């Protein structure tokens, strides 16, 4: 079993229609047909959305995404229209809300990998490939790849796993031209971001993007993909400290590592293979996780979170 331990009720705001409650973000539509995306403080692990929130997490993700959107604007357009609060929205939405263009989203997670770990490592150990891409022998957990690779995945519902797929399947599903556009955009963004991160002491091991197309351009020749959702945050990326990178082991990371470690420790008393949902997080794990998100923001942007 998996999914929400406690699924929240959507907030009712005059003039907004609730569309979807995701693992982290709640989606609404305003009267102009624009999307209103609100990043909560929810956190997920092992396909569960946990009952304990991480204070300010949604704000950190939103502000870091905005910082990256600005740095990437010359490579690819993005969906952000405004950061103004909709009339009547609760004050708690401040700093975590984006008003965005409504797009026809591509049903593919666009993943770029520059290092081998996670599901890519598991596949490599079985086949010496990742998403059908042959890799050199002798790579281990945390190894840098000879060149970054595009390893798309199908998008899963809450509580289910994304599934890595070969590029050819993506091209068959969405068309050869859009698939080529997404691969090119994904790798261009990744290559720029990894250089920026590296200069700030962070390895961008891998990351995933979501793209959509404006309805007016859908299917049109030369239509341009638009970068959407979040971008290059600790929730969508693996960030490792450069000075602690050691291939051959699991790497320290700027994300929910403390949450995963605690859930799989005897202290939690939780059985991942059982049917019971995970328990609430202790205060120490919550604070250490929040601190890691804030540290990633500060290192990347060069500004204090507070």
Coordinates of C-alpha atoms in Angstrom, one line a residue:
X1 CA 0.0 0.0 0.0
X2 CA 1.0 3.6 -0.5
X3 CA -0.3 7.1 -1.1
X4 CA -1.4 9.7 1.4
X5 CA -1.4 8.9 5.0
X6 CA -3.8 11.8 5.6
X7 CA -5.0 13.5 2.4
X8 CA -5.6 17.2 3.0
X9 CA -8.9 18.9 2.1
X10 CA -8.4 21.6 -0.6
X11 CA -8.6 25.2 0.5
X12 CA -11.6 27.0 -0.8
X13 CA -10.8 30.4 -2.3
X14 CA -13.4 32.5 -4.2
X15 CA -12.8 32.5 -7.9
X16 CA -10.5 29.4 -7.8
X17 CA -11.4 25.9 -8.8
X18 CA -9.5 23.1 -7.2
X19 CA -8.1 20.7 -9.8
X20 CA -5.6 18.4 -8.1
X21 CA -3.9 17.5 -4.9
X22 CA -0.4 16.2 -5.6
X23 CA 2.4 14.9 -3.3
X24 CA 3.6 18.4 -2.7
X25 CA 1.6 20.8 -4.8
X26 CA -2.1 21.8 -5.0
X27 CA -3.4 23.0 -8.3
X28 CA -6.2 25.4 -8.8
X29 CA -7.6 27.3 -11.9
X30 CA -8.6 30.9 -11.8
X31 CA -11.4 32.6 -13.8
X32 CA -9.0 33.5 -16.6
X33 CA -8.1 29.8 -17.1
X34 CA -4.6 30.2 -15.6
X35 CA -3.2 27.7 -13.2
X36 CA -2.5 28.6 -9.6
X37 CA 0.1 26.3 -8.1
X38 CA 0.6 26.2 -4.3
X39 CA 3.6 24.3 -2.9
X40 CA 2.8 22.8 0.5
X41 CA 5.2 21.7 3.2
X42 CA 4.3 18.0 2.6
X43 CA 7.1 15.5 2.1
X44 CA 7.0 12.1 0.5
X45 CA 9.2 9.0 0.9
X46 CA 8.9 5.4 -0.3
X47 CA 5.8 6.3 -2.3
X48 CA 4.0 7.6 0.8
X49 CA 3.0 11.2 1.5
X50 CA 3.9 11.4 5.2
X51 CA 1.7 12.8 7.9
X52 CA 4.4 15.2 9.1
X53 CA 5.2 18.4 7.2
X54 CA 8.6 20.1 6.9
X55 CA 8.1 23.8 7.9
X56 CA 8.9 26.3 5.0
X57 CA 9.7 23.5 2.6
X58 CA 7.2 24.7 0.0
X59 CA 8.5 28.2 0.2
X60 CA 12.1 27.1 -0.3
X61 CA 11.1 24.9 -3.3
X62 CA 9.1 27.8 -4.9
X63 CA 11.8 30.5 -4.4
X64 CA 14.6 28.2 -5.6
X65 CA 12.6 27.3 -8.7
X66 CA 12.0 31.0 -9.4
X67 CA 15.8 31.6 -9.1
X68 CA 16.5 28.9 -11.6
X69 CA 13.7 29.9 -14.0
X70 CA 15.4 33.3 -14.3
X71 CA 18.8 31.8 -15.0
X72 CA 17.4 29.5 -17.7
X73 CA 15.1 31.9 -19.4
X74 CA 17.3 32.2 -22.5
X75 CA 17.4 28.4 -23.0
X76 CA 13.7 27.6 -22.6
X77 CA 10.5 29.5 -21.7
X78 CA 8.8 28.7 -18.5
X79 CA 5.2 28.7 -17.3
X80 CA 5.4 31.4 -14.6
X81 CA 3.1 34.5 -15.1
X82 CA 3.0 36.0 -11.6
X83 CA 3.9 35.4 -8.0
X84 CA 1.0 37.6 -6.8
X85 CA -1.5 36.1 -4.4
X86 CA -4.9 35.5 -5.9
X87 CA -7.6 37.7 -4.2
X88 CA -9.0 36.0 -1.1
X89 CA -6.1 33.5 -0.9
X90 CA -4.9 32.7 2.7
X91 CA -1.9 34.6 3.9
X92 CA -0.1 31.2 4.3
X93 CA 0.1 31.0 0.5
X94 CA 2.5 33.9 0.4
X95 CA 5.9 32.9 -1.1
X96 CA 4.7 29.5 -2.1
X97 CA 2.2 30.4 -4.9
X98 CA 2.8 30.7 -8.7
X99 CA 0.2 31.8 -11.2
X100 CA 1.1 29.9 -14.4
X101 CA 0.2 29.4 -18.0
X102 CA -2.1 26.5 -18.6
X103 CA -0.3 24.0 -20.7
X104 CA -0.9 20.6 -22.3
X105 CA 1.6 18.7 -20.2
X106 CA 3.8 16.0 -21.8
X107 CA 3.2 12.6 -20.0
X108 CA 6.9 12.0 -19.5
X109 CA 9.4 12.8 -16.8
X110 CA 12.4 14.3 -18.5
X111 CA 15.4 13.0 -16.6
X112 CA 19.1 14.0 -17.1
X113 CA 21.8 12.0 -15.4
X114 CA 25.4 13.0 -15.1
X115 CA 26.2 10.5 -12.3
X116 CA 25.1 6.9 -11.7
X117 CA 22.9 6.2 -8.7
X118 CA 19.3 5.3 -7.7
X119 CA 17.2 3.5 -10.3
X120 CA 19.8 4.1 -12.9
X121 CA 22.4 2.2 -10.9
X122 CA 19.9 -0.7 -10.3
X123 CA 19.3 -1.0 -14.0
X124 CA 23.0 -0.7 -14.8
X125 CA 23.9 -3.5 -12.5
X126 CA 21.5 -5.8 -14.3
X127 CA 22.1 -4.8 -17.9
X128 CA 25.1 -2.4 -18.1
X129 CA 22.6 0.1 -19.6
X130 CA 20.2 2.9 -18.4
X131 CA 17.1 3.3 -20.5
X132 CA 18.7 1.4 -23.3
X133 CA 21.9 3.5 -23.3
X134 CA 25.0 1.4 -23.0
X135 CA 27.5 2.5 -20.3
X136 CA 31.1 1.6 -19.7
X137 CA 32.0 -1.4 -17.4
X138 CA 33.2 -0.9 -13.9
X139 CA 30.9 2.0 -12.8
X140 CA 29.7 2.1 -9.2
X141 CA 27.4 4.1 -7.0
X142 CA 28.2 7.8 -7.5
X143 CA 30.4 7.3 -10.6
X144 CA 30.5 10.3 -13.0
X145 CA 29.2 9.3 -16.5
X146 CA 31.4 10.0 -19.5
X147 CA 28.7 12.4 -20.7
X148 CA 25.3 13.3 -19.4
X149 CA 22.4 11.1 -20.6
X150 CA 18.7 11.6 -21.2
X151 CA 16.8 8.9 -19.3
X152 CA 13.0 9.6 -19.5
X153 CA 10.4 8.0 -17.3
X154 CA 6.7 7.6 -17.4
X155 CA 4.8 9.7 -14.9
X156 CA 3.1 7.8 -12.1
X157 CA 0.1 8.6 -9.9
X158 CA 0.6 9.4 -6.2
X159 CA 1.8 6.2 -4.4
X160 CA 3.2 4.6 -7.6
X161 CA 6.7 4.4 -9.1
X162 CA 7.8 6.3 -12.1
X163 CA 9.2 3.8 -14.7
X164 CA 12.3 4.4 -16.7
X165 CA 11.7 3.9 -20.5
X166 CA 13.8 3.9 -23.6
X167 CA 14.0 7.1 -25.7
X168 CA 12.4 5.2 -28.6
X169 CA 9.3 4.6 -26.6
X170 CA 9.0 8.3 -25.8
X171 CA 9.3 9.1 -29.5
X172 CA 6.7 6.6 -30.4
X173 CA 4.3 8.0 -27.7
X174 CA 4.6 11.7 -28.3
X175 CA 6.2 12.0 -31.7
X176 CA 9.8 12.1 -33.0
X177 CA 10.1 16.0 -33.1
X178 CA 8.7 16.6 -29.6
X179 CA 10.9 13.8 -28.2
X180 CA 14.0 15.3 -29.8
X181 CA 13.1 18.8 -28.5
X182 CA 12.7 17.5 -25.0
X183 CA 15.9 15.6 -25.0
X184 CA 17.8 18.6 -26.3
X185 CA 16.2 21.0 -23.8
X186 CA 16.7 18.6 -20.9
X187 CA 20.4 18.2 -21.5
X188 CA 21.0 21.9 -22.2
X189 CA 19.3 22.8 -18.9
X190 CA 21.2 20.1 -17.0
X191 CA 24.6 21.1 -18.5
X192 CA 24.2 24.7 -17.5
X193 CA 22.8 23.9 -14.1
X194 CA 25.6 21.5 -13.2
X195 CA 28.2 24.1 -14.0
X196 CA 26.4 26.7 -11.9
X197 CA 26.0 24.2 -9.0
X198 CA 29.6 22.9 -9.2
X199 CA 30.9 26.5 -8.9
X200 CA 29.0 26.7 -5.7
X201 CA 30.3 23.4 -4.2
X202 CA 27.4 21.2 -5.3
X203 CA 27.3 18.3 -7.6
X204 CA 24.0 18.0 -9.6
X205 CA 23.9 14.2 -9.9
X206 CA 20.6 14.0 -11.8
X207 CA 17.4 15.9 -12.1
X208 CA 14.0 15.7 -13.7
X209 CA 11.9 18.3 -15.6
X210 CA 8.4 18.6 -16.7
X211 CA 7.4 20.3 -20.0
X212 CA 4.2 21.3 -21.7
X213 CA 3.0 23.0 -24.8
X214 CA 0.7 25.9 -25.2
X215 CA -2.7 24.7 -26.5
X216 CA -2.4 27.1 -29.4
X217 CA 0.8 25.5 -30.6
X218 CA 0.1 21.9 -29.8
X219 CA 1.0 19.8 -32.8
X220 CA 2.2 22.8 -34.8
X221 CA 5.5 22.5 -36.6
X222 CA 8.3 24.1 -34.6
X223 CA 6.2 24.4 -31.4
X224 CA 8.4 25.2 -28.4
X225 CA 8.3 23.2 -25.2
X226 CA 7.7 25.2 -22.0
X227 CA 9.4 24.3 -18.7
X228 CA 6.8 23.8 -15.9
X229 CA 6.2 22.7 -12.4
X230 CA 9.4 23.0 -10.2
X231 CA 12.9 23.1 -11.4
X232 CA 16.3 22.0 -9.9
X233 CA 15.1 21.7 -6.3
X234 CA 16.1 19.1 -3.7
X235 CA 12.8 17.4 -4.4
X236 CA 13.4 17.0 -8.2
X237 CA 17.2 16.6 -8.1
X238 CA 20.0 14.9 -6.4
X239 CA 22.5 17.5 -5.0
X240 CA 25.7 16.2 -3.4
X241 CA 28.4 18.2 -1.7
X242 CA 31.5 18.3 -3.9
X243 CA 33.9 17.9 -1.0
X244 CA 32.3 14.7 0.2
X245 CA 31.8 12.9 -3.1
X246 CA 33.3 9.4 -3.0
X247 CA 32.2 7.0 -5.7
X248 CA 31.4 3.5 -4.4
X249 CA 29.0 4.4 -1.7
X250 CA 25.8 6.3 -1.1
X251 CA 26.5 10.0 -1.2
X252 CA 25.5 12.6 1.4
X253 CA 22.8 14.8 -0.2
X254 CA 20.8 18.0 0.3
X255 CA 17.3 16.4 0.4
X256 CA 15.1 14.2 2.5
X257 CA 17.9 11.8 3.3
X258 CA 17.3 12.1 7.1
X259 CA 13.6 11.2 6.5
X260 CA 14.5 8.1 4.5
X261 CA 17.2 7.0 7.0
X262 CA 14.9 7.4 10.0
X263 CA 12.0 5.5 8.3
X264 CA 14.2 2.6 7.5
X265 CA 15.8 2.6 11.0
X266 CA 14.7 0.5 14.0
X267 CA 13.7 3.7 15.7
X268 CA 10.7 4.2 13.4
X269 CA 9.3 0.7 14.0
X270 CA 8.0 0.8 10.4
X271 CA 8.0 -2.1 8.0
X272 CA 8.4 -0.8 4.4
X273 CA 7.1 -4.1 3.1
X274 CA 4.0 -4.1 5.3
X275 CA 0.6 -2.5 4.8
X276 CA 0.8 0.0 7.6
X277 CA 1.5 3.7 6.7
X278 CA 4.6 5.3 8.0
X279 CA 4.5 7.0 11.4
X280 CA 4.9 10.7 12.2
X281 CA 8.4 12.1 12.0
X282 CA 10.2 13.1 15.2
X283 CA 11.0 16.8 15.7
X284 CA 14.8 16.3 15.2
X285 CA 14.3 14.7 11.8
X286 CA 12.0 17.4 10.8
X287 CA 14.4 20.2 11.8
X288 CA 17.5 18.5 10.2
X289 CA 15.6 18.0 7.0
X290 CA 14.4 21.6 6.9
X291 CA 18.0 22.7 7.5
X292 CA 19.2 20.7 4.5
X293 CA 16.6 22.3 2.2
X294 CA 17.6 25.7 3.4
X295 CA 21.3 25.0 3.1
X296 CA 20.8 23.9 -0.6
X297 CA 19.0 27.2 -1.2
X298 CA 21.7 29.3 0.4
X299 CA 24.6 27.5 -1.3
X300 CA 23.1 27.8 -4.7
X301 CA 21.7 31.3 -4.6
X302 CA 24.4 32.8 -2.4
X303 CA 21.7 34.4 -0.2
X304 CA 20.5 33.7 3.3
X305 CA 17.1 31.9 3.5
X306 CA 16.2 34.0 6.6

